[in-house]
Coordinates of C-alpha atoms in Angstrom, one line a residue:
M20 CA -35.8 -6.2 -0.4
P21 CA -35.3 -6.3 -4.2
L22 CA -31.8 -5.4 -5.3
N23 CA -30.8 -4.2 -8.7
R24 CA -28.6 -7.0 -10.0
R25 CA -27.9 -5.7 -13.5
K26 CA -25.9 -3.5 -13.6
F27 CA -2.1 1.8 -8.3
L28 CA 5.4 6.2 -10.2
T29 CA 8.0 7.0 -9.1
K30 CA 8.1 10.3 -7.5
S31 CA 11.0 11.4 -5.4
A32 CA 13.1 14.3 -5.0
V33 CA 16.5 14.2 -3.5
T34 CA 18.9 17.1 -3.2
G35 CA 22.4 17.4 -1.9
A36 CA 25.9 18.3 -2.6
G37 CA 29.0 16.1 -2.7
V38 CA 32.1 17.4 -1.0
A39 CA 35.5 16.1 -1.8
V40 CA 38.5 17.3 0.1
A41 CA 42.1 16.9 -1.1
G42 CA 45.0 17.8 1.0
A43 CA 48.6 19.0 0.2
V44 CA 51.7 17.3 1.5
S45 CA 54.8 19.2 2.7
A46 CA 57.7 19.4 0.2
P47 CA 61.4 20.2 0.4
V48 CA 62.2 23.9 0.5
A49 CA 63.7 23.9 -2.9
Q50 CA 60.6 22.3 -4.5
A51 CA 57.3 24.2 -4.7
A52 CA 54.3 22.3 -3.4
Q53 CA 51.9 21.2 -6.2
P54 CA 48.1 21.6 -5.6
A55 CA 46.2 18.4 -5.3
K56 CA 43.9 17.6 -8.2
A57 CA 40.3 18.4 -7.2
S58 CA 37.9 15.4 -7.5
R59 CA 34.6 15.8 -9.3
P60 CA 31.5 16.2 -7.3
K61 CA 29.5 13.0 -7.0
K62 CA 26.4 12.5 -9.1
R63 CA 23.2 12.7 -7.2
Y64 CA 19.6 11.9 -7.8
A65 CA 16.3 12.8 -6.0
L66 CA 13.4 10.4 -5.9
T67 CA 10.0 10.6 -4.2
V68 CA 7.8 7.6 -3.4
M69 CA 4.2 8.6 -2.6
G70 CA 1.9 6.3 -0.7
T71 CA -1.7 5.8 0.4
T72 CA -3.3 3.0 2.4
D73 CA -6.7 1.8 3.6
L74 CA -8.7 3.7 1.1
H75 CA -11.7 1.5 1.8
G76 CA -13.7 2.6 -1.2
N77 CA -13.5 6.3 -0.6
V78 CA -13.4 8.1 -3.9
F79 CA -15.2 11.3 -2.8
N80 CA -15.3 13.4 0.4
W81 CA -18.8 12.0 1.0
D82 CA -20.5 10.2 3.8
Y83 CA -23.0 7.8 2.3
F84 CA -24.5 7.0 5.7
K85 CA -25.3 10.7 6.4
D86 CA -26.0 11.6 2.8
A87 CA -23.7 14.6 3.2
E88 CA -20.2 15.9 2.8
Y89 CA -17.8 14.0 5.1
A90 CA -17.0 15.9 8.3
D91 CA -15.2 15.0 11.5
A92 CA -14.2 16.9 14.6
K93 CA -10.7 17.6 13.2
G94 CA -11.9 18.9 9.9
N95 CA -10.4 16.1 7.9
A96 CA -11.3 15.4 4.3
K97 CA -11.1 12.1 2.5
G98 CA -11.3 10.5 -0.9
L99 CA -9.1 9.7 -3.9
S100 CA -10.4 12.8 -5.6
R101 CA -8.4 14.9 -3.0
V102 CA -5.4 12.6 -3.1
S103 CA -5.3 13.0 -6.9
T104 CA -4.8 16.7 -6.4
L105 CA -2.0 16.1 -3.8
V106 CA -0.3 13.7 -6.2
N107 CA -0.5 16.2 -9.0
E108 CA 1.1 18.8 -6.8
V109 CA 4.0 16.5 -5.9
R110 CA 4.5 15.5 -9.5
D111 CA 4.6 19.2 -10.5
E112 CA 7.2 19.9 -7.7
K113 CA 9.4 16.9 -8.2
G114 CA 8.9 16.1 -11.8
R115 CA 6.6 13.2 -12.7
R116 CA 9.6 11.2 -14.0
N117 CA 11.1 11.3 -10.5
T118 CA 8.1 9.9 -8.6
L119 CA 6.4 6.6 -7.8
L120 CA 2.9 6.1 -6.4
I121 CA 2.0 3.0 -4.4
D122 CA -0.7 1.9 -1.9
A123 CA -0.6 -0.6 1.0
G124 CA -4.0 -2.2 0.6
D125 CA -7.7 -2.4 1.7
T126 CA -9.1 -0.8 -1.4
I127 CA -12.3 -2.5 -2.5
Q128 CA -14.4 -2.7 0.7
G129 CA -15.7 -0.1 3.1
T130 CA -18.3 2.1 1.6
P131 CA -21.7 1.6 0.0
L132 CA -20.0 2.6 -3.2
T133 CA -17.8 -0.5 -3.2
Y134 CA -20.5 -2.7 -1.8
Y135 CA -22.8 -1.7 -4.6
Y136 CA -20.3 -2.7 -7.3
A137 CA -19.5 -6.0 -5.6
K138 CA -23.0 -7.1 -4.8
V139 CA -25.8 -5.1 -6.3
D140 CA -24.3 -4.3 -9.7
P141 CA -21.3 -6.6 -9.5
I142 CA -18.2 -6.1 -11.6
T143 CA -18.1 -9.9 -12.0
A144 CA -21.3 -9.9 -14.1
K145 CA -21.1 -10.4 -17.8
G146 CA -20.7 -6.9 -19.2
G147 CA -20.5 -5.6 -15.7
P148 CA -19.1 -2.2 -14.7
V149 CA -15.5 -1.2 -14.1
H150 CA -14.9 -0.9 -10.4
P151 CA -14.8 2.7 -9.3
M152 CA -11.6 2.2 -7.4
A153 CA -9.9 0.7 -10.4
A154 CA -11.1 3.5 -12.6
A155 CA -10.0 6.2 -10.3
M156 CA -6.6 4.7 -9.4
N157 CA -5.9 4.0 -13.1
V158 CA -6.5 7.6 -14.0
I159 CA -4.4 8.9 -11.0
G160 CA -1.6 6.6 -12.2
Y161 CA -0.8 4.2 -9.4
D162 CA 2.3 2.1 -10.0
A163 CA 1.6 -0.8 -7.6
V164 CA -0.8 -1.7 -4.8
A165 CA -0.3 -4.2 -2.0
L166 CA -3.2 -6.5 -1.2
G167 CA -5.1 -5.8 2.0
N168 CA -7.1 -8.3 4.0
H169 CA -10.3 -6.6 3.0
E170 CA -9.5 -7.3 -0.7
F171 CA -10.7 -10.9 0.0
N172 CA -14.1 -9.9 1.6
Y173 CA -16.1 -10.5 -1.5
G174 CA -14.4 -13.7 -2.6
I175 CA -11.5 -14.4 -5.0
E176 CA -13.6 -14.0 -8.1
T177 CA -14.3 -10.4 -7.3
L178 CA -10.7 -9.8 -6.4
R179 CA -9.4 -11.3 -9.6
K180 CA -11.9 -9.2 -11.7
F181 CA -10.7 -6.1 -9.9
E182 CA -7.1 -7.1 -10.6
D183 CA -7.9 -7.5 -14.3
Q184 CA -9.4 -4.0 -14.4
C185 CA -6.4 -2.4 -12.8
H186 CA -3.5 -0.9 -14.9
F187 CA -1.1 -1.7 -12.1
P188 CA -0.2 -4.9 -10.3
L189 CA -1.7 -6.1 -7.0
L190 CA 1.3 -7.3 -4.9
G191 CA 1.3 -10.1 -2.3
A192 CA 4.6 -11.9 -1.8
N193 CA 3.1 -13.8 1.1
A194 CA -0.2 -14.7 -0.6
L195 CA 0.7 -18.1 -1.8
D196 CA -1.2 -20.8 -3.7
A197 CA -2.1 -23.5 -1.1
K198 CA -0.9 -26.4 -3.3
T199 CA 2.2 -25.1 -5.0
L200 CA 3.2 -22.6 -2.3
K201 CA 4.1 -20.2 -5.1
P202 CA 2.9 -16.6 -5.1
A203 CA -0.7 -16.3 -6.2
F204 CA -0.1 -12.6 -7.0
P205 CA 3.0 -10.7 -8.2
P206 CA 5.4 -10.4 -5.3
Y207 CA 7.1 -7.3 -6.4
F208 CA 7.2 -4.4 -8.9
I209 CA 10.4 -2.8 -10.3
K210 CA 10.7 0.5 -12.1
K211 CA 13.8 2.1 -13.7
F212 CA 14.4 5.9 -13.5
H213 CA 16.5 7.4 -16.2
V214 CA 19.3 9.7 -14.9
P215 CA 21.0 11.7 -17.7
G216 CA 24.7 10.9 -17.9
A217 CA 24.5 8.1 -15.3
P218 CA 23.1 4.6 -14.8
S219 CA 19.4 4.3 -14.3
V220 CA 18.1 4.0 -10.7
K221 CA 16.2 0.8 -10.1
V222 CA 13.4 0.9 -7.5
A223 CA 11.8 -2.3 -6.2
V224 CA 8.5 -2.4 -4.3
L225 CA 7.8 -5.6 -2.4
G226 CA 4.2 -6.1 -1.5
L227 CA 3.2 -7.9 1.7
T228 CA -0.3 -8.6 3.0
N229 CA -1.8 -9.7 6.3
P230 CA -1.7 -13.3 7.5
G231 CA -5.0 -12.7 9.3
I232 CA -6.7 -13.3 6.0
A233 CA -6.5 -17.0 6.7
I234 CA -8.8 -16.4 9.7
W235 CA -11.0 -13.5 8.7
D236 CA -11.8 -14.8 5.2
K237 CA -11.4 -18.5 5.9
A238 CA -14.5 -19.3 3.9
Y239 CA -13.0 -17.9 0.7
V240 CA -9.3 -18.8 1.0
E241 CA -9.1 -22.1 2.9
G242 CA -7.5 -24.7 0.7
K243 CA -6.8 -22.1 -2.0
M244 CA -4.3 -19.7 -0.5
V245 CA -2.0 -19.5 2.5
F246 CA -0.5 -16.4 4.1
P247 CA 2.9 -16.9 5.9
G248 CA 4.4 -14.2 8.0
L249 CA 5.7 -10.9 6.6
E250 CA 9.2 -11.2 8.2
E251 CA 9.7 -14.7 6.7
Q252 CA 8.7 -13.6 3.2
A253 CA 10.6 -10.3 3.3
A254 CA 13.7 -12.2 4.3
K255 CA 13.2 -14.3 1.2
W256 CA 12.5 -11.6 -1.3
V257 CA 14.6 -8.6 -0.3
P258 CA 17.9 -10.3 -1.1
R259 CA 16.5 -11.4 -4.4
L260 CA 15.5 -7.9 -5.3
R261 CA 19.0 -6.6 -4.3
S262 CA 20.6 -9.4 -6.4
M263 CA 18.4 -8.2 -9.3
G264 CA 20.1 -4.8 -9.1
A265 CA 17.6 -2.9 -7.0
D266 CA 19.2 0.3 -5.8
V267 CA 16.2 1.2 -3.6
V268 CA 13.9 -1.3 -1.8
V269 CA 10.6 -0.1 -0.6
V270 CA 8.1 -2.5 1.2
S271 CA 4.4 -1.8 0.9
A272 CA 3.0 -3.7 3.9
H273 CA -0.6 -4.2 4.9
S274 CA 0.5 -4.6 8.5
G275 CA 0.7 -2.1 11.3
S276 CA 3.8 -1.3 13.3
S277 CA 2.7 -2.2 16.8
G278 CA 3.9 -5.8 16.9
T279 CA 0.5 -7.0 18.1
S280 CA -2.1 -9.4 16.8
S281 CA -5.9 -9.4 17.2
Y282 CA -6.4 -13.1 16.6
G283 CA -4.6 -14.6 19.6
G284 CA -2.6 -17.7 19.0
Q285 CA -4.5 -19.1 16.1
L286 CA -1.7 -18.3 13.7
P287 CA 2.1 -18.4 14.3
Y288 CA 2.4 -15.0 12.7
I289 CA 2.1 -11.4 13.9
E290 CA -0.6 -9.3 12.5
N291 CA 1.0 -5.8 12.9
S292 CA 4.7 -6.6 12.1
A293 CA 5.9 -3.8 9.8
A294 CA 8.4 -2.5 12.4
L295 CA 9.6 -6.1 13.0
V296 CA 10.3 -6.5 9.3
A297 CA 12.3 -3.3 9.4
Q298 CA 14.2 -4.5 12.4
Q299 CA 14.9 -8.0 11.3
V300 CA 15.3 -8.0 7.5
P301 CA 18.4 -6.2 6.1
G302 CA 18.3 -4.3 2.8
I303 CA 15.0 -2.4 3.2
D304 CA 15.2 1.4 2.8
A305 CA 11.5 2.3 3.6
I306 CA 8.2 0.8 4.5
L307 CA 4.8 2.1 3.6
V308 CA 2.6 0.9 6.5
G309 CA -1.1 0.0 6.4
H310 CA -3.9 -1.8 8.2
A311 CA -3.8 0.0 11.5
H312 CA -5.8 3.1 10.5
T313 CA -3.4 5.4 12.3
E314 CA -1.2 8.3 11.2
I315 CA 2.6 8.0 11.5
A316 CA 4.3 10.7 9.5
E317 CA 7.8 9.1 10.2
L318 CA 9.0 6.2 12.3
L319 CA 12.7 5.3 12.4
V320 CA 13.6 1.7 13.0
T321 CA 17.2 0.4 13.3
N322 CA 17.9 -2.8 11.6
E323 CA 19.5 -5.1 14.2
K324 CA 21.8 -6.8 11.7
T325 CA 23.2 -3.8 9.8
G326 CA 22.6 -0.9 12.2
K327 CA 21.0 1.1 9.3
T328 CA 17.9 3.1 9.7
V329 CA 14.7 2.1 8.0
V330 CA 12.1 4.8 7.5
L331 CA 8.4 3.9 8.0
S332 CA 5.3 6.0 7.3
E333 CA 1.6 5.3 7.6
P334 CA -0.8 7.9 6.0
L335 CA -4.2 8.2 7.7
C336 CA -6.8 5.9 6.2
Y337 CA -9.6 6.8 3.7
A338 CA -7.3 8.9 1.6
Q339 CA -7.1 11.6 4.3
R340 CA -3.3 11.7 4.0
L341 CA -0.6 11.1 1.4
S342 CA 2.8 9.9 2.6
L343 CA 6.0 11.0 0.9
F344 CA 9.3 9.3 1.1
D345 CA 12.0 11.6 -0.2
F346 CA 15.2 9.7 -1.2
E347 CA 18.6 11.2 -1.8
L348 CA 20.9 8.9 -3.8
V349 CA 24.5 9.3 -4.6
L350 CA 26.5 7.5 -7.4
D351 CA 29.5 5.8 -5.8
K352 CA 31.9 3.7 -7.8
G353 CA 29.3 3.2 -10.5
C354 CA 26.5 2.2 -8.1
W355 CA 23.6 4.2 -6.7
K356 CA 23.5 4.3 -2.9
V357 CA 20.7 5.7 -0.7
E358 CA 22.3 8.5 1.2
S359 CA 19.2 9.6 3.1
V360 CA 15.4 9.1 3.4
K361 CA 12.9 11.4 4.9
A362 CA 9.2 10.8 5.3
T363 CA 6.4 13.4 5.6
V364 CA 2.6 13.4 5.1
R365 CA 0.4 15.8 3.2
D366 CA -3.2 16.5 4.2
S367 CA -6.2 16.0 1.9
K368 CA -8.1 18.8 3.6
T369 CA -5.6 21.4 2.2
V370 CA -6.7 20.8 -1.4
A371 CA -9.8 20.6 -3.5
D372 CA -11.2 17.7 -5.4
D373 CA -9.5 16.8 -8.8
P374 CA -12.3 17.6 -11.3
K375 CA -11.0 14.8 -13.5
I376 CA -11.9 12.3 -10.9
T377 CA -15.2 13.8 -9.9
K378 CA -16.3 13.9 -13.5
L379 CA -15.1 10.4 -14.2
L380 CA -17.1 8.8 -11.4
K381 CA -20.1 11.2 -10.8
D382 CA -22.5 8.8 -12.4
D383 CA -21.4 5.8 -10.3
H384 CA -21.6 8.0 -7.2
D385 CA -25.1 9.2 -8.0
I386 CA -26.4 5.7 -8.6
V387 CA -25.2 4.6 -5.2
V388 CA -26.7 7.7 -3.5
E389 CA -30.0 6.9 -5.0
Y390 CA -29.7 3.2 -3.9
V391 CA -28.9 3.9 -0.2
N392 CA -31.8 6.4 0.0
Q393 CA -34.4 3.8 -0.9
I394 CA -37.1 3.7 1.8
V395 CA -37.6 0.2 3.2
G396 CA -39.9 0.8 6.2
T397 CA -41.0 3.2 8.9
A398 CA -39.8 3.5 12.5
T399 CA -42.1 4.3 15.4
E400 CA -39.4 6.1 17.3
K401 CA -35.8 7.3 16.9
L402 CA -33.1 4.7 17.7
T403 CA -29.5 5.7 18.3
T404 CA -26.1 4.3 19.3
V405 CA -25.1 7.3 21.3
D406 CA -24.9 5.5 24.6
A407 CA -24.8 1.9 23.2
R408 CA -21.3 1.3 24.5
Y409 CA -22.4 1.3 28.2
K410 CA -26.2 0.7 28.1
D411 CA -28.2 -2.0 26.5
A412 CA -29.6 -0.1 23.5
P413 CA -32.6 -1.2 21.4
I414 CA -30.8 -0.4 18.2
I415 CA -28.2 -3.1 18.9
D416 CA -31.0 -5.5 19.9
L417 CA -32.3 -5.1 16.4
I418 CA -29.1 -6.6 15.1
T419 CA -29.2 -9.6 17.5
K420 CA -32.9 -10.2 16.8
V421 CA -32.4 -10.3 13.1
Q422 CA -29.5 -12.7 13.5
E423 CA -31.5 -14.9 15.8
D424 CA -34.4 -15.1 13.4
V425 CA -32.2 -15.9 10.4
V426 CA -30.3 -18.7 12.2
K427 CA -33.5 -20.2 13.6
A428 CA -35.0 -20.4 10.1
A429 CA -31.8 -21.8 8.7
L430 CA -31.7 -24.6 11.3
A431 CA -35.3 -25.5 11.2
G432 CA -35.8 -29.2 10.7
T433 CA -32.2 -30.0 11.7
E434 CA -30.9 -31.9 14.7
H435 CA -30.0 -28.5 16.3
A436 CA -33.4 -26.9 15.8
S437 CA -34.5 -27.4 19.4
L438 CA -31.5 -25.6 20.9
P439 CA -31.8 -22.1 22.2
V440 CA -30.3 -19.4 19.9
I441 CA -28.3 -16.6 21.4
S442 CA -26.7 -13.8 19.4
Q443 CA -23.9 -11.3 19.5
A444 CA -23.5 -7.8 18.2
S445 CA -21.1 -4.8 18.7
P446 CA -21.8 -1.1 18.9
F447 CA -19.8 -0.3 15.8
S448 CA -20.7 3.3 15.5
R449 CA -21.2 6.0 18.1
T450 CA -23.2 8.2 15.8
S451 CA -25.6 5.8 14.0
E452 CA -29.2 6.8 14.1
I453 CA -32.5 5.4 12.7
P454 CA -34.9 8.3 12.7
A455 CA -38.6 8.1 13.5
G456 CA -40.6 7.9 10.3
N457 CA -39.1 6.7 7.0
V458 CA -36.2 4.3 7.2
T459 CA -33.7 3.9 4.3
I460 CA -31.0 1.4 3.4
R461 CA -28.6 4.2 4.3
D462 CA -30.0 4.4 7.9
L463 CA -29.6 0.6 8.3
S464 CA -26.2 0.5 6.7
S465 CA -24.9 3.1 9.1
L466 CA -25.9 0.7 11.9
Y467 CA -23.9 -2.1 10.4
V468 CA -20.9 -0.6 8.6
Y469 CA -19.0 -3.8 7.9
D470 CA -19.7 -6.4 5.3
N471 CA -19.8 -9.3 7.8
T472 CA -21.8 -12.4 7.2
L473 CA -23.6 -14.7 9.6
V474 CA -22.4 -18.0 11.2
A475 CA -24.0 -20.4 13.7
K476 CA -21.7 -22.0 16.2
L477 CA -22.3 -24.6 18.9
M478 CA -21.3 -23.3 22.4
T479 CA -21.7 -24.4 26.0
G480 CA -22.8 -22.2 28.9
A481 CA -19.3 -22.3 30.3
Q482 CA -17.9 -21.1 27.0
V483 CA -20.4 -18.3 26.7
K484 CA -19.6 -17.1 30.2
A485 CA -15.9 -17.0 29.3
Y486 CA -16.8 -15.1 26.1
L487 CA -18.7 -12.5 28.1
E488 CA -15.9 -12.1 30.7
Y489 CA -13.5 -11.4 27.8
S490 CA -15.9 -9.0 26.3
A491 CA -16.3 -7.2 29.6
E492 CA -12.5 -6.4 29.6
Y493 CA -13.6 -3.5 27.4
F494 CA -14.6 -1.5 30.5
V495 CA -12.2 0.4 32.7
Q496 CA -12.2 -0.8 36.3
T497 CA -14.1 1.8 38.3
A498 CA -14.4 1.8 42.1
A499 CA -17.9 1.8 43.6
D500 CA -17.4 5.3 45.0
A501 CA -15.6 6.8 42.0
A502 CA -17.3 9.4 39.7
V503 CA -18.4 7.9 36.4
D504 CA -17.2 9.6 33.2
V505 CA -18.7 7.8 30.2
D506 CA -15.9 9.1 28.0
K507 CA -13.4 7.3 30.2
L508 CA -15.5 4.2 31.0
T509 CA -14.8 2.1 27.9
N510 CA -12.0 1.1 25.5
A511 CA -9.7 -0.3 28.3
G512 CA -6.4 -1.4 26.9
N513 CA -7.2 0.5 23.7
R514 CA -9.8 -2.1 22.8
P515 CA -11.9 -0.7 19.9
D516 CA -15.7 -0.6 20.1
Y517 CA -16.1 -3.3 17.5
N518 CA -14.4 -5.7 19.9
Y519 CA -17.1 -5.3 22.6
D520 CA -20.0 -7.7 22.3
Y521 CA -23.6 -7.8 23.6
V522 CA -25.0 -11.3 23.8
S523 CA -28.8 -11.5 23.6
G524 CA -31.0 -14.3 24.9
L525 CA -29.3 -14.2 28.4
S526 CA -29.5 -11.9 31.3
Y527 CA -26.3 -10.7 33.1
E528 CA -24.6 -7.9 35.0
I529 CA -21.1 -6.5 34.3
D530 CA -19.6 -5.4 37.6
I531 CA -17.0 -2.8 36.6
A532 CA -15.8 -2.4 40.2
Q533 CA -14.2 -5.9 39.8
A534 CA -11.0 -6.9 38.1
A535 CA -11.2 -8.1 34.5
G536 CA -12.1 -11.8 34.4
S537 CA -14.4 -11.6 37.4
R538 CA -17.1 -9.2 36.2
I539 CA -20.0 -11.3 34.9
K540 CA -22.6 -11.6 37.7
N541 CA -26.1 -13.2 37.9
L542 CA -25.7 -14.8 34.5
A543 CA -29.0 -16.5 33.7
Y544 CA -31.0 -18.2 31.0
N545 CA -34.8 -18.2 31.2
G546 CA -34.6 -16.8 34.7
A547 CA -32.4 -19.6 36.1
A548 CA -28.6 -19.5 36.7
L549 CA -26.8 -20.6 33.6
D550 CA -25.9 -24.2 33.4
D551 CA -22.2 -24.7 32.3
A552 CA -23.3 -27.7 30.3
Q553 CA -26.2 -26.1 28.5
K554 CA -25.8 -26.1 24.8
F555 CA -26.6 -23.0 22.7
V556 CA -26.6 -22.1 19.0
F557 CA -24.5 -18.9 18.9
A558 CA -25.4 -16.5 16.0
V559 CA -22.2 -14.6 15.4
N560 CA -20.6 -12.6 12.5
N561 CA -17.9 -14.3 10.4
Y562 CA -15.2 -11.9 11.7
R563 CA -15.8 -13.1 15.3
A564 CA -16.4 -16.7 14.3
N565 CA -13.1 -16.9 12.6
G566 CA -11.2 -15.5 15.5
G567 CA -11.3 -11.7 15.0
G568 CA -10.8 -10.0 18.3
A569 CA -9.4 -13.2 19.9
F570 CA -12.6 -14.0 21.8
P571 CA -12.3 -17.4 23.5
H572 CA -13.8 -20.6 22.3
V573 CA -15.8 -19.3 19.4
A574 CA -13.3 -19.9 16.6
S575 CA -12.8 -23.5 17.6
A576 CA -16.5 -24.2 18.2
Q577 CA -18.4 -26.5 15.9
E578 CA -19.9 -24.6 13.0
L579 CA -23.5 -25.6 12.3
W580 CA -24.3 -23.2 9.4
S581 CA -23.0 -20.1 7.6
E582 CA -24.0 -18.0 4.6
S583 CA -22.6 -15.4 2.3
T584 CA -25.3 -12.8 2.5
E585 CA -24.3 -9.7 4.5
I586 CA -25.8 -9.1 7.9
R587 CA -26.5 -5.6 6.7
T588 CA -28.7 -7.0 3.9
R589 CA -30.5 -9.3 6.4
I590 CA -31.4 -6.3 8.5
A591 CA -32.8 -4.5 5.5
E592 CA -34.8 -7.6 4.5
W593 CA -36.2 -8.0 8.0
V594 CA -37.3 -4.3 8.2
T595 CA -38.8 -4.5 4.7
A596 CA -40.8 -7.6 5.6
K597 CA -42.0 -6.0 8.8
G598 CA -42.8 -2.7 7.2
V599 CA -42.8 -1.0 10.6
L600 CA -39.7 -0.9 12.9
D601 CA -41.1 -1.0 16.4
P602 CA -38.8 -1.7 19.5
K603 CA -41.5 -3.9 21.0
D604 CA -40.6 -6.4 18.3
F605 CA -36.9 -6.7 19.1
A606 CA -35.8 -4.7 22.1
S607 CA -35.0 -6.3 25.5
V608 CA -32.8 -5.4 28.5
D609 CA -30.4 -8.3 28.7
W610 CA -27.5 -6.7 30.6
K611 CA -26.5 -3.7 32.7
L612 CA -23.4 -2.2 34.3
T613 CA -23.1 -2.5 38.1
R614 CA -20.6 -1.8 40.8
N615 CA -20.8 -4.2 43.7
G616 CA -24.4 -5.0 42.6
T617 CA -25.6 -1.4 42.3
P618 CA -26.5 -0.3 38.8
V619 CA -24.2 2.4 37.3
F620 CA -27.1 4.0 35.4

């Protein structure tokens, strides 16, 4: 498939009134009591810090996969063009000079828009374009942006070029140079706010990113950067910021608040540790939380050393929400003290697009719309993911087939060429559809929404079985005589759909009446019971290969081959070469759900 190769302020508002009470002391009868001298009311200042996170390339309220305005069941709207309107409203309310605007990362990956300017018409090319996210965020007036893990998905060169194009710093106190162990990006940002008749208020923003980068983007960062834990680095930097005179310390953390990790024990750090940072590190006033794609208007965490309350907020991803931290400061003995912090969120669906942003990036948007609507083949029938979570769906078999073919071709002529190739894929989307008739890049991209690349690993039969047992934990245990509700059948333990894998090239049953760990039945290869010692080449995406989802064995397995071309692109190339997308060329029934041996469906 031929590709066209040319072509983050301080906002706060705090109100309050100081009260000083002076008493009178009894005096002898002959002497009149003198009134106490009234003390002056204390000087106060209101400051608002605004925050977004996990923008993932959403400039407009547009769904490139559906070629239509974005819509979900809750009526949400997304995009920086909406956030810009919200930001303008807050600045009008609070006074621009009293506000700060920050972000908690995952900015340059996630939509065909950002893919296009990373891969098709890359910003790294000589005379290349300005990244749409940089252009929009510059105009909106972001003050600082923390690095997210997805900032590294396209390699360090693309990230550095994006950094150069931004009029604000990309912060990462725990993104360190692997050799010097010094910060590879600015650790913090400090801004002074002028207060008439009083000392300036100094606000420090400490940026922290996710240690999982070392796993998820190992191919790009190994030997170049290391990513120690957030708690460790916050404990190092917060006292420094206070010693530098920071009156307010805000952390922008690309790390959720749950205290959990998705990569098992491969790193000695916790992935979602924002609440732990608040609990363990003194001196923090507020934390803008990212990474988890959840909405937390306000979470109060007590610091275990000082007993003070730290306020956390996570706005919903894709620019669907804007968090506001409203600070009240009081001048006490010549020093500003944070008297109170309150967090709220504002909703993008309540406002219209900022025409300044839509005008700025309309041409970029239109180019990408045209690109994703290119026809690359025709389909003999409609393919959909609607029931792919609990039935072996041909549309997922397309992914595994493409991966098998690419890996077989890559290993041809090598010592591993004779080994059988098996392949994994996940039902990422519940709404993806490839229509009968013309098939576009948009259709195929909606099937594979992530920019994952392909890796070949060497696995044994026993390891594959353990892998499948872990994957099968995705299903809720359901007794043989119980009614089956497909809406309650999956996502056990809140496991997301992308952490459930099919494995092609084998046949097996998943007995959901059994307890997790004992569900894989009749596992066979070529019609015979699987030999634990049998060796397989496992075609797997780089997220899984590097430990994403904490699937057993795969991260430590020997790597035979890998590439940097996205699986999405490989699918488009495969369909283009075939011309016709016919299930007979890729579909097979490899697995089914059972209960005590009886099929569920």
